[in-house]
Each structure stands twice: as structure tokens, then as C-alpha cells.
């Protein structure tokens, strides 16, 4: 049955309170009702297709749903407060269902929680996988871009000589790559020494 420290009243005057607390008016608490469209959808799925539900009956079901939610919430809040917590967890709700002798609901609620947690885990895993794929794609794009510090300048020599290649990251760091390349090219293009032939004619 009900927990000893929790009292419930469905009258318009008193809401669910602790025994040590001052009863509060239920004018605002008991006004809660789920959307009527949702209630009608639940009734349609739960009842045979040949059964019709009147407008007044739908309103009464909606009111009963609101009272039941407040009823469970009050009991779950007791479990949370006993554990010195301000947040009601799913385990508090399950404990409340059993405490209020609705044990037949427990298997359905536990199965729903398992599916819900599995779906949330799948969403988190998919999001993490997409983030990793995006990071890997970005790394691949960055690796394809040449490093400007290691760019090479190719200067073709004259007369069929081997091209001279200069690296911008030269050892000294002071000379420009073009100057290094031209200096190397000049060394390779030194003119050969001229040969002089002396001919002496006889008398």
C-alpha cells in the first residue's frame, strides 16, 4: 500500500504531502492533465476497434491519468529524498510502482527502460562515430596540403644541364632559395679553359 510518510487525497482541497508537512492546496497540482489527443490515442490502441469512447469519458480518463502521474511522482519523490537526492530517477519510479501495488506494470516499464537506454546508447555511439570520421577526413585533407616551409624551387639549367633544385629550408636560413639555386648553377657553368696552339713555320 502507500508509504507511511506519504498521504494522498484526490479531493479538490488537499494535495499529496508528507505527514510532517503542512497540507497544501491542490488547485494547481491536480490541474495537470496529459493532452487529450494522447489519451484518445492510448484508448484507441488499448480498446477493440468496435468500442467507442464518449467525450466525457475521454475527459475523465485524462483527469485520471493526471492524478495517477501525481500519485506516482509523490511516492518517487519520497524515495529520492530518503536517498538525499533532489533528482527523481527511473529506479525511484520503478520502486514507487511496486510500493503502490502496481507490480503488474513493472515488467512493461523495465522492458521500456531497456529499449530506451539502448536507443540512447546507439544515438551516442553514432554521434561519436560521425565525429571520429569527420576528424579523420580533416586530417587526410591537411596531409594532402604541401608544407610551405619545404616548398622546392626548380630552376632549369641551360644547354641540357641537369635542373638545379633549391630548398627553401636551407641550412643558413639567410639566403633566398633563388640565390642558392643560381649560385649552384653558376658553379656548374664555369667556362672551360681555352687551349692555344702555336705553329712555327720553317724557312
Tab-separated table of C-alpha atoms in Angstrom:
chain	number	residue	atom	x	y	z
A	1	UNK	CA	0.000	0.000	0.000
A	2	UNK	CA	1.023	3.641	0.443
A	3	UNK	CA	4.248	4.549	2.130
A	4	UNK	CA	3.671	5.502	5.753
A	5	UNK	CA	5.043	9.005	5.384
A	6	UNK	CA	3.059	9.805	2.252
A	7	UNK	CA	-0.596	10.715	2.233
A	8	UNK	CA	-2.741	11.241	-0.806
A	9	UNK	CA	-6.001	12.985	-1.321
A	10	UNK	CA	-7.920	13.284	-4.539
A	11	UNK	CA	-10.274	15.886	-3.169
A	12	UNK	CA	-10.078	19.385	-4.631
A	13	UNK	CA	-8.699	20.761	-1.351
A	14	UNK	CA	-5.684	18.667	-0.330
A	15	UNK	CA	-2.656	17.518	-2.329
A	16	UNK	CA	-0.108	14.797	-1.597
A	17	UNK	CA	2.112	15.812	1.269
A	18	UNK	CA	4.454	14.398	3.849
A	19	UNK	CA	2.870	13.659	7.220
A	20	UNK	CA	5.183	16.222	8.784
A	21	UNK	CA	4.387	18.838	6.163
A	22	UNK	CA	1.522	21.244	6.068
A	23	UNK	CA	-1.156	20.122	3.576
A	24	UNK	CA	-1.149	22.321	0.519
A	25	UNK	CA	-3.996	23.154	-1.778
A	26	UNK	CA	-4.326	21.041	-4.891
A	27	UNK	CA	-5.840	23.721	-7.058
A	28	UNK	CA	-2.653	23.859	-9.139
A	29	UNK	CA	-1.308	20.314	-8.671
A	30	UNK	CA	-4.492	18.500	-9.667
A	31	UNK	CA	-4.978	20.695	-12.700
A	32	UNK	CA	-2.339	18.647	-14.508
A	33	UNK	CA	-3.733	16.562	-17.337
A	34	UNK	CA	-1.956	14.965	-20.288
A	35	UNK	CA	-3.019	16.146	-23.742
A	36	UNK	CA	-6.431	14.796	-24.614
A	37	UNK	CA	-5.200	13.698	-28.050
A	38	UNK	CA	-2.588	11.458	-26.408
A	39	UNK	CA	-5.199	9.958	-24.092
A	40	UNK	CA	-7.506	9.217	-27.012
A	41	UNK	CA	-4.639	7.567	-28.894
A	42	UNK	CA	-3.912	5.345	-25.893
A	43	UNK	CA	-7.581	4.409	-25.575
A	44	UNK	CA	-7.791	3.626	-29.278
A	45	UNK	CA	-4.794	1.282	-29.070
A	46	UNK	CA	-5.994	-0.380	-25.863
A	47	UNK	CA	-9.638	-0.971	-26.787
A	48	UNK	CA	-11.196	-3.039	-29.568
A	49	UNK	CA	-11.884	-1.200	-32.790
A	50	UNK	CA	-15.624	-1.608	-32.262
A	51	UNK	CA	-15.530	0.299	-28.966
A	52	UNK	CA	-16.309	3.992	-28.945
A	53	UNK	CA	-15.332	6.377	-26.151
A	54	UNK	CA	-17.516	9.363	-25.431
A	55	UNK	CA	-16.183	12.887	-24.986
A	56	UNK	CA	-16.949	12.912	-21.259
A	57	UNK	CA	-15.257	9.541	-20.813
A	58	UNK	CA	-12.128	10.795	-22.597
A	59	UNK	CA	-12.003	13.823	-20.304
A	60	UNK	CA	-12.407	11.561	-17.254
A	61	UNK	CA	-9.570	9.324	-18.469
A	62	UNK	CA	-7.340	12.360	-18.953
A	63	UNK	CA	-8.113	13.530	-15.430
A	64	UNK	CA	-7.391	10.067	-14.026
A	65	UNK	CA	-4.064	9.966	-15.890
A	66	UNK	CA	-3.044	13.288	-14.359
A	67	UNK	CA	-3.934	12.114	-10.848
A	68	UNK	CA	-2.009	8.860	-11.381
A	69	UNK	CA	1.099	10.736	-12.534
A	70	UNK	CA	0.987	12.979	-9.459
A	71	UNK	CA	0.402	9.924	-7.274
A	72	UNK	CA	3.483	8.134	-8.623
A	73	UNK	CA	5.534	11.336	-8.547
A	74	UNK	CA	4.817	11.937	-4.858
A	75	UNK	CA	5.928	8.429	-3.946
A	76	UNK	CA	9.025	8.571	-6.183
A	77	UNK	CA	9.964	11.881	-4.591
A	78	UNK	CA	9.887	10.181	-1.184
A	79	UNK	CA	12.412	7.608	-2.387
A	80	UNK	CA	14.648	10.347	-3.778
A	81	UNK	CA	14.519	12.340	-0.540
A	82	UNK	CA	15.288	9.241	1.518
A	83	UNK	CA	18.435	8.850	-0.580
A	84	UNK	CA	19.254	12.534	-0.035
A	85	UNK	CA	18.776	13.327	-3.696
A	86	UNK	CA	16.884	16.131	-5.367
A	87	UNK	CA	16.541	14.306	-8.680
A	88	UNK	CA	13.964	11.576	-9.232
A	89	UNK	CA	15.463	8.689	-11.192
A	90	UNK	CA	13.913	5.846	-13.161
A	91	UNK	CA	14.689	3.491	-10.288
A	92	UNK	CA	12.626	5.712	-7.984
A	93	UNK	CA	9.676	5.404	-10.345
A	94	UNK	CA	10.020	1.620	-10.524
A	95	UNK	CA	10.215	1.422	-6.741
A	96	UNK	CA	7.101	3.598	-6.472
A	97	UNK	CA	5.152	1.353	-8.824
A	98	UNK	CA	5.956	-1.651	-6.658
A	99	UNK	CA	5.304	0.258	-3.440
A	100	UNK	CA	1.831	1.260	-4.626
A	101	UNK	CA	0.936	-2.342	-5.520
A	102	UNK	CA	1.125	-1.899	-9.278
A	103	UNK	CA	3.537	-4.793	-9.653
A	104	UNK	CA	1.934	-5.914	-12.917
A	105	UNK	CA	3.274	-2.733	-14.534
A	106	UNK	CA	6.883	-3.389	-13.547
A	107	UNK	CA	7.835	-5.810	-16.373
A	108	UNK	CA	6.456	-3.434	-19.019
A	109	UNK	CA	8.258	-0.447	-17.508
A	110	UNK	CA	11.550	-2.312	-17.209
A	111	UNK	CA	11.320	-3.507	-20.824
A	112	UNK	CA	10.607	0.044	-21.961
A	113	UNK	CA	13.584	1.378	-19.994
A	114	UNK	CA	15.875	-1.222	-21.564
A	115	UNK	CA	14.760	-0.231	-25.069
A	116	UNK	CA	15.032	3.462	-24.261
A	117	UNK	CA	18.549	3.145	-22.841
A	118	UNK	CA	19.667	1.016	-25.800
A	119	UNK	CA	18.301	3.610	-28.233
A	120	UNK	CA	20.058	6.439	-26.392
A	121	UNK	CA	23.324	4.484	-26.396
A	122	UNK	CA	23.004	3.872	-30.141
A	123	UNK	CA	22.499	7.596	-30.715
A	124	UNK	CA	25.589	8.446	-28.657
A	125	UNK	CA	27.684	5.819	-30.451
A	126	UNK	CA	26.541	7.039	-33.870
A	127	UNK	CA	27.326	10.624	-32.938
A	128	UNK	CA	30.794	9.686	-31.682
A	129	UNK	CA	31.454	7.629	-34.832
A	130	UNK	CA	30.437	10.545	-37.053
A	131	UNK	CA	32.718	12.874	-35.098
A	132	UNK	CA	35.666	10.475	-35.492
A	133	UNK	CA	35.013	10.132	-39.230
A	134	UNK	CA	34.909	13.903	-39.641
A	135	UNK	CA	38.175	14.279	-37.725
A	136	UNK	CA	39.890	11.621	-39.857
A	137	UNK	CA	38.667	13.281	-43.061
A	138	UNK	CA	40.034	16.615	-41.861
A	139	UNK	CA	43.401	15.029	-41.073
A	140	UNK	CA	43.536	13.499	-44.560
A	141	UNK	CA	42.833	16.868	-46.173
A	142	UNK	CA	45.545	18.538	-44.124
A	143	UNK	CA	48.065	15.838	-45.034
A	144	UNK	CA	47.419	16.447	-48.760
A	145	UNK	CA	48.331	20.145	-48.479
A	146	UNK	CA	52.116	20.686	-49.062
A	147	UNK	CA	54.124	22.245	-46.282
A	148	UNK	CA	55.048	25.821	-47.331
A	149	UNK	CA	58.295	25.595	-45.335
A	150	UNK	CA	59.503	22.720	-47.502
A	151	UNK	CA	58.498	24.042	-50.919
A	152	UNK	CA	61.122	23.485	-53.581
A	153	UNK	CA	62.027	25.815	-56.443
A	154	UNK	CA	63.245	24.200	-59.633
A	155	UNK	CA	65.425	26.202	-61.980
A	156	UNK	CA	66.284	24.620	-65.282
A	157	UNK	CA	69.869	24.970	-66.410
A	158	UNK	CA	70.989	25.816	-69.907
A	159	UNK	CA	72.390	23.624	-72.639
A	160	UNK	CA	70.632	20.483	-71.422
A	161	UNK	CA	72.167	20.523	-67.986
A	162	UNK	CA	70.526	18.816	-65.058
A	163	UNK	CA	67.953	21.089	-63.362
A	164	UNK	CA	69.124	22.711	-60.191
A	165	UNK	CA	66.780	22.283	-57.208
A	166	UNK	CA	66.930	24.618	-54.225
A	167	UNK	CA	65.213	24.010	-50.897
A	168	UNK	CA	63.696	26.969	-49.073
A	169	UNK	CA	64.610	25.399	-45.767
A	170	UNK	CA	68.364	25.908	-46.382
A	171	UNK	CA	70.804	25.438	-43.611
A	172	UNK	CA	71.743	29.078	-43.080
A	173	UNK	CA	68.232	30.335	-43.423
A	174	UNK	CA	69.509	33.752	-44.658
A	175	UNK	CA	69.888	33.107	-48.373
A	176	UNK	CA	66.860	33.077	-50.620
A	177	UNK	CA	66.207	29.809	-52.495
A	178	UNK	CA	66.584	31.543	-55.852
A	179	UNK	CA	70.019	32.870	-54.904
A	180	UNK	CA	71.152	29.430	-53.761
A	181	UNK	CA	69.961	27.848	-56.988
A	182	UNK	CA	71.613	30.476	-59.195
A	183	UNK	CA	74.901	30.182	-57.285
A	184	UNK	CA	74.905	26.429	-57.739
A	185	UNK	CA	74.077	26.831	-61.395
A	186	UNK	CA	76.946	29.291	-61.856
A	187	UNK	CA	79.421	26.844	-60.413
A	188	UNK	CA	78.267	24.196	-62.841
A	189	UNK	CA	78.541	26.533	-65.827
A	190	UNK	CA	82.183	27.606	-65.458
A	191	UNK	CA	83.683	28.112	-68.914
A	192	UNK	CA	86.427	25.635	-69.902
A	193	UNK	CA	89.974	26.986	-70.210
A	194	UNK	CA	90.945	27.952	-73.780
A	195	UNK	CA	93.659	25.894	-75.474
A	196	UNK	CA	96.248	27.837	-77.577
A	197	UNK	CA	98.078	26.072	-80.391
A	198	UNK	CA	101.422	27.599	-81.544
A	199	UNK	CA	102.642	26.757	-85.042
A	200	UNK	CA	106.239	27.600	-86.080
A	201	UNK	CA	106.898	27.712	-89.807
A	202	UNK	CA	110.355	26.820	-91.043
A	203	UNK	CA	112.430	28.827	-93.529
